[in-house]
Amino acid sequence: MYNSYVELTLFYYLCNMKLLIIDDNVAVLRSLKLVLNGVFDQVVTMSNPQLLPALLSNNDVDAVLLDMNFNAHKLDGSEGLLWLDVIKKRANPPAVVMITAFGDVPLAVEAMKLGAEDFITKPWDNDELIEKLNKAIAKRNRNIEEQRIMAEAHVITEREKNQENMTLEELKMQHIKRVIKENNGNLTLAAEQLGINRQTLYNQIKKF
């Protein structure tokens, strides 16, 4: 049960989202899934990071909780950074929160410089973990929205540049086309909106 307004808000915010947890420790995976199962709509766990590309192929993962090390003989965090790079090279990649031992904190900070949204240390605090995942996803969504706005602004700028090179007649026809489209192709309604009769509108269309 959720005991505070903040916890309830976090529940509704993260519900219907998909989380992918990657850690080579099966006990850690089991514990994390127990903690996060009631927060995320889907929680997928795996110990083998080689499966990452396949699990991300549907572009339906909102966040990845990624361990720094997957090999007992290689504990320098390089594997975690490698898989972080794989994730972040995707189009509209999921948010990534690194999970690490206390001794790996400098590496986790380096991971944030390379694109991770945040990191958390083992053993973790459940409330802190949920909050960091929440903030990471919110940051990712803001970035996606900013990219969408920038793309729309670029389209508008290009359209305005093209309009600058149009003749008066071409601009007039562009306006007529827009009004016809707004009226779902109904020439009678479009003519009324343009303040002309239907035959005049038809003649204008024929002209161009």
mmCIF file of C-alpha atoms in Angstrom:
data_model
loop_
_atom_site.group_PDB
_atom_site.id
_atom_site.type_symbol
_atom_site.label_atom_id
_atom_site.label_comp_id
_atom_site.label_asym_id
_atom_site.label_seq_id
_atom_site.Cartn_x
_atom_site.Cartn_y
_atom_site.Cartn_z
ATOM 1 C CA MET A 1 0.000 0.000 0.000
ATOM 2 C CA TYR A 2 1.102 3.609 -0.635
ATOM 3 C CA ASN A 3 1.382 5.576 2.598
ATOM 4 C CA SER A 4 1.804 9.118 1.317
ATOM 5 C CA TYR A 5 0.602 11.454 -1.396
ATOM 6 C CA VAL A 6 4.102 11.503 -2.931
ATOM 7 C CA GLU A 7 4.221 7.714 -3.200
ATOM 8 C CA LEU A 8 0.752 7.657 -4.753
ATOM 9 C CA THR A 9 1.763 10.327 -7.279
ATOM 10 C CA LEU A 10 4.858 8.345 -8.230
ATOM 11 C CA PHE A 11 2.724 5.231 -8.670
ATOM 12 C CA TYR A 12 0.373 6.897 -11.143
ATOM 13 C CA TYR A 13 3.262 8.570 -12.954
ATOM 14 C CA LEU A 14 5.231 5.362 -13.520
ATOM 15 C CA CYS A 15 2.262 3.057 -14.063
ATOM 16 C CA ASN A 16 1.904 1.714 -17.614
ATOM 17 C CA MET A 17 5.632 2.115 -18.167
ATOM 18 C CA LYS A 18 8.164 -0.596 -18.886
ATOM 19 C CA LEU A 19 11.392 -1.032 -16.938
ATOM 20 C CA LEU A 20 14.303 -3.255 -17.940
ATOM 21 C CA ILE A 21 16.724 -4.346 -15.177
ATOM 22 C CA ILE A 22 20.130 -5.784 -16.109
ATOM 23 C CA ASP A 23 22.335 -7.286 -13.390
ATOM 24 C CA ASP A 24 24.397 -10.465 -13.263
ATOM 25 C CA ASN A 25 23.332 -11.132 -9.656
ATOM 26 C CA VAL A 26 20.120 -13.179 -9.666
ATOM 27 C CA ALA A 27 19.355 -12.292 -6.031
ATOM 28 C CA VAL A 28 19.616 -8.582 -6.844
ATOM 29 C CA LEU A 29 17.282 -9.024 -9.827
ATOM 30 C CA ARG A 30 14.755 -10.828 -7.657
ATOM 31 C CA SER A 31 14.851 -8.109 -4.974
ATOM 32 C CA LEU A 32 14.554 -5.264 -7.475
ATOM 33 C CA LYS A 33 11.633 -6.906 -9.202
ATOM 34 C CA LEU A 34 9.803 -7.301 -5.881
ATOM 35 C CA VAL A 35 10.339 -3.613 -5.105
ATOM 36 C CA LEU A 36 9.386 -2.273 -8.543
ATOM 37 C CA ASN A 37 6.678 -4.681 -9.690
ATOM 38 C CA GLY A 38 3.975 -2.592 -8.049
ATOM 39 C CA VAL A 39 5.332 0.643 -9.501
ATOM 40 C CA PHE A 40 5.913 -0.170 -13.151
ATOM 41 C CA ASP A 41 3.355 -1.852 -15.363
ATOM 42 C CA GLN A 42 6.075 -4.171 -16.708
ATOM 43 C CA VAL A 43 9.368 -5.110 -15.076
ATOM 44 C CA VAL A 44 11.693 -7.268 -17.170
ATOM 45 C CA THR A 45 14.876 -8.657 -15.601
ATOM 46 C CA MET A 46 17.873 -10.296 -17.210
ATOM 47 C CA SER A 47 21.419 -11.229 -16.239
ATOM 48 C CA ASN A 48 22.881 -11.351 -19.756
ATOM 49 C CA PRO A 49 23.386 -7.900 -21.313
ATOM 50 C CA GLN A 50 23.946 -9.508 -24.728
ATOM 51 C CA LEU A 51 20.145 -9.727 -24.982
ATOM 52 C CA LEU A 52 19.795 -5.953 -24.670
ATOM 53 C CA PRO A 53 19.484 -5.122 -28.406
ATOM 54 C CA ALA A 54 16.695 -7.672 -28.848
ATOM 55 C CA LEU A 55 14.783 -6.418 -25.794
ATOM 56 C CA LEU A 56 15.034 -2.812 -26.977
ATOM 57 C CA SER A 57 14.060 -3.588 -30.565
ATOM 58 C CA ASN A 58 10.356 -2.756 -30.047
ATOM 59 C CA ASN A 59 11.184 0.710 -28.650
ATOM 60 C CA ASP A 60 8.757 0.152 -25.772
ATOM 61 C CA VAL A 61 11.194 0.382 -22.841
ATOM 62 C CA ASP A 62 10.936 3.609 -20.823
ATOM 63 C CA ALA A 63 13.899 3.051 -18.501
ATOM 64 C CA VAL A 64 16.850 0.718 -17.989
ATOM 65 C CA LEU A 65 18.388 -0.001 -14.580
ATOM 66 C CA LEU A 66 21.895 -1.058 -15.610
ATOM 67 C CA ASP A 67 24.621 -2.686 -13.527
ATOM 68 C CA MET A 68 28.229 -1.528 -14.005
ATOM 69 C CA ASN A 69 29.873 -4.979 -13.980
ATOM 70 C CA PHE A 70 28.914 -8.358 -15.460
ATOM 71 C CA ASN A 71 32.157 -10.298 -15.172
ATOM 72 C CA ALA A 72 33.723 -11.319 -11.855
ATOM 73 C CA HIS A 73 37.152 -11.151 -13.500
ATOM 74 C CA LYS A 74 36.631 -7.646 -14.862
ATOM 75 C CA LEU A 75 35.321 -5.168 -12.320
ATOM 76 C CA ASP A 76 36.426 -1.880 -13.895
ATOM 77 C CA GLY A 77 32.919 -0.884 -15.013
ATOM 78 C CA SER A 78 33.894 -0.919 -18.696
ATOM 79 C CA GLU A 79 31.109 -3.368 -19.551
ATOM 80 C CA GLY A 80 28.497 -1.096 -18.018
ATOM 81 C CA LEU A 81 29.838 1.853 -20.014
ATOM 82 C CA LEU A 82 29.873 -0.248 -23.187
ATOM 83 C CA TRP A 83 26.207 -1.230 -22.811
ATOM 84 C CA LEU A 84 25.274 2.323 -21.835
ATOM 85 C CA ASP A 85 26.767 3.429 -25.159
ATOM 86 C CA VAL A 86 24.751 0.764 -27.011
ATOM 87 C CA ILE A 87 21.532 2.009 -25.402
ATOM 88 C CA LYS A 88 22.176 5.711 -25.924
ATOM 89 C CA LYS A 89 23.052 5.302 -29.600
ATOM 90 C CA ARG A 90 19.469 4.256 -30.300
ATOM 91 C CA ALA A 91 16.892 6.718 -31.612
ATOM 92 C CA ASN A 92 14.872 8.085 -28.648
ATOM 93 C CA PRO A 93 16.708 5.813 -26.176
ATOM 94 C CA PRO A 94 15.205 4.876 -22.804
ATOM 95 C CA ALA A 95 16.342 6.608 -19.637
ATOM 96 C CA VAL A 96 19.286 4.840 -17.969
ATOM 97 C CA VAL A 97 20.010 4.681 -14.250
ATOM 98 C CA MET A 98 23.254 2.918 -13.327
ATOM 99 C CA ILE A 99 23.289 0.676 -10.263
ATOM 100 C CA THR A 100 26.661 0.201 -8.645
ATOM 101 C CA ALA A 101 28.663 -0.638 -5.522
ATOM 102 C CA PHE A 102 29.972 2.247 -3.403
ATOM 103 C CA GLY A 103 33.491 1.821 -4.798
ATOM 104 C CA ASP A 104 32.262 2.418 -8.329
ATOM 105 C CA VAL A 105 30.731 5.846 -7.705
ATOM 106 C CA PRO A 106 33.417 7.709 -9.747
ATOM 107 C CA LEU A 107 32.636 5.353 -12.640
ATOM 108 C CA ALA A 108 28.917 6.004 -12.251
ATOM 109 C CA VAL A 109 29.586 9.753 -12.394
ATOM 110 C CA GLU A 110 31.546 9.128 -15.602
ATOM 111 C CA ALA A 111 28.549 7.188 -16.931
ATOM 112 C CA MET A 112 26.345 10.249 -16.363
ATOM 113 C CA LYS A 113 28.759 12.296 -18.462
ATOM 114 C CA LEU A 114 28.259 9.701 -21.198
ATOM 115 C CA GLY A 115 24.475 9.894 -21.136
ATOM 116 C CA ALA A 116 23.129 8.070 -18.073
ATOM 117 C CA GLU A 117 20.415 10.063 -16.294
ATOM 118 C CA ASP A 118 21.448 9.026 -12.756
ATOM 119 C CA PHE A 119 22.979 6.285 -10.601
ATOM 120 C CA ILE A 120 22.177 4.533 -7.344
ATOM 121 C CA THR A 121 24.434 2.540 -5.031
ATOM 122 C CA LYS A 122 24.005 -0.932 -3.561
ATOM 123 C CA PRO A 123 22.478 -1.533 -1.101
ATOM 124 C CA TRP A 124 19.772 0.835 -2.303
ATOM 125 C CA ASP A 125 16.964 2.693 -0.575
ATOM 126 C CA ASN A 126 13.635 1.737 -2.180
ATOM 127 C CA ASP A 127 12.107 5.219 -2.036
ATOM 128 C CA GLU A 128 15.277 6.800 -3.419
ATOM 129 C CA LEU A 129 15.387 4.224 -6.221
ATOM 130 C CA ILE A 130 11.794 4.929 -7.280
ATOM 131 C CA GLU A 131 12.364 8.681 -7.106
ATOM 132 C CA LYS A 132 15.505 8.487 -9.256
ATOM 133 C CA LEU A 133 13.781 6.339 -11.858
ATOM 134 C CA ASN A 134 10.872 8.776 -11.864
ATOM 135 C CA LYS A 135 13.160 11.762 -12.419
ATOM 136 C CA ALA A 136 15.184 9.926 -15.076
ATOM 137 C CA ILE A 137 12.068 9.132 -17.099
ATOM 138 C CA ALA A 138 10.765 12.690 -16.694
ATOM 139 C CA LYS A 139 14.110 14.026 -17.968
ATOM 140 C CA ARG A 140 14.033 11.655 -20.936
ATOM 141 C CA ASN A 141 10.467 12.684 -21.806
ATOM 142 C CA ARG A 142 11.425 16.374 -21.631
ATOM 143 C CA ASN A 143 14.306 15.745 -24.039
ATOM 144 C CA ILE A 144 11.997 13.947 -26.484
ATOM 145 C CA GLU A 145 9.480 16.820 -26.288
ATOM 146 C CA GLU A 146 12.242 19.396 -26.853
ATOM 147 C CA GLN A 147 13.441 17.468 -29.914
ATOM 148 C CA ARG A 148 9.875 17.367 -31.250
ATOM 149 C CA ILE A 149 9.459 21.116 -30.754
ATOM 150 C CA MET A 150 12.809 21.811 -32.443
ATOM 151 C CA ALA A 151 11.831 19.624 -35.402
ATOM 152 C CA GLU A 152 8.498 21.451 -35.740
ATOM 153 C CA ALA A 153 10.267 24.816 -35.515
ATOM 154 C CA HIS A 154 12.625 23.728 -38.299
ATOM 155 C CA VAL A 155 9.669 22.753 -40.516
ATOM 156 C CA ILE A 156 7.971 26.103 -39.867
ATOM 157 C CA THR A 157 11.195 28.003 -40.612
ATOM 158 C CA GLU A 158 11.667 26.159 -43.892
ATOM 159 C CA ARG A 159 8.030 26.771 -44.830
ATOM 160 C CA GLU A 160 8.415 30.499 -44.144
ATOM 161 C CA LYS A 161 11.583 30.590 -46.253
ATOM 162 C CA ASN A 162 9.715 28.950 -49.107
ATOM 163 C CA GLN A 163 6.825 31.406 -48.740
ATOM 164 C CA GLU A 164 9.235 34.321 -49.070
ATOM 165 C CA ASN A 165 10.047 33.101 -52.565
ATOM 166 C CA MET A 166 6.404 32.606 -53.591
ATOM 167 C CA THR A 167 4.468 34.931 -55.852
ATOM 168 C CA LEU A 168 1.276 36.576 -54.618
ATOM 169 C CA GLU A 169 -0.782 34.139 -56.679
ATOM 170 C CA GLU A 170 1.051 31.136 -55.211
ATOM 171 C CA LEU A 171 0.444 32.401 -51.673
ATOM 172 C CA LYS A 172 -3.220 32.915 -52.540
ATOM 173 C CA MET A 173 -3.516 29.346 -53.806
ATOM 174 C CA GLN A 174 -1.742 27.983 -50.737
ATOM 175 C CA HIS A 175 -4.342 29.720 -48.569
ATOM 176 C CA ILE A 176 -7.173 28.289 -50.674
ATOM 177 C CA LYS A 177 -5.750 24.769 -50.378
ATOM 178 C CA ARG A 178 -5.461 25.122 -46.598
ATOM 179 C CA VAL A 179 -9.096 26.263 -46.290
ATOM 180 C CA ILE A 180 -10.300 23.375 -48.486
ATOM 181 C CA LYS A 181 -8.334 20.920 -46.338
ATOM 182 C CA GLU A 182 -9.785 22.395 -43.126
ATOM 183 C CA ASN A 183 -13.255 21.781 -44.579
ATOM 184 C CA ASN A 184 -12.400 18.172 -45.535
ATOM 185 C CA GLY A 185 -12.638 18.901 -49.275
ATOM 186 C CA ASN A 186 -16.126 20.460 -49.105
ATOM 187 C CA LEU A 187 -15.905 23.231 -51.734
ATOM 188 C CA THR A 188 -19.197 24.841 -50.731
ATOM 189 C CA LEU A 189 -18.087 25.330 -47.114
ATOM 190 C CA ALA A 190 -14.611 26.395 -48.225
ATOM 191 C CA ALA A 191 -16.076 28.997 -50.597
ATOM 192 C CA GLU A 192 -18.261 30.396 -47.816
ATOM 193 C CA GLN A 193 -15.230 30.676 -45.520
ATOM 194 C CA LEU A 194 -13.218 32.407 -48.277
ATOM 195 C CA GLY A 195 -16.064 34.813 -49.014
ATOM 196 C CA ILE A 196 -16.483 33.771 -52.651
ATOM 197 C CA ASN A 197 -19.016 31.635 -54.500
ATOM 198 C CA ARG A 198 -18.433 28.000 -55.344
ATOM 199 C CA GLN A 199 -17.937 28.642 -59.088
ATOM 200 C CA THR A 200 -15.246 31.255 -58.404
ATOM 201 C CA LEU A 201 -13.457 28.819 -56.115
ATOM 202 C CA TYR A 202 -13.683 26.113 -58.754
ATOM 203 C CA ASN A 203 -12.228 28.498 -61.362
ATOM 204 C CA GLN A 204 -9.340 29.330 -59.042
ATOM 205 C CA ILE A 205 -8.576 25.608 -58.575
ATOM 206 C CA LYS A 206 -8.667 25.041 -62.354
ATOM 207 C CA LYS A 207 -6.338 27.988 -62.881
ATOM 208 C CA PHE A 208 -3.618 26.387 -60.780
#
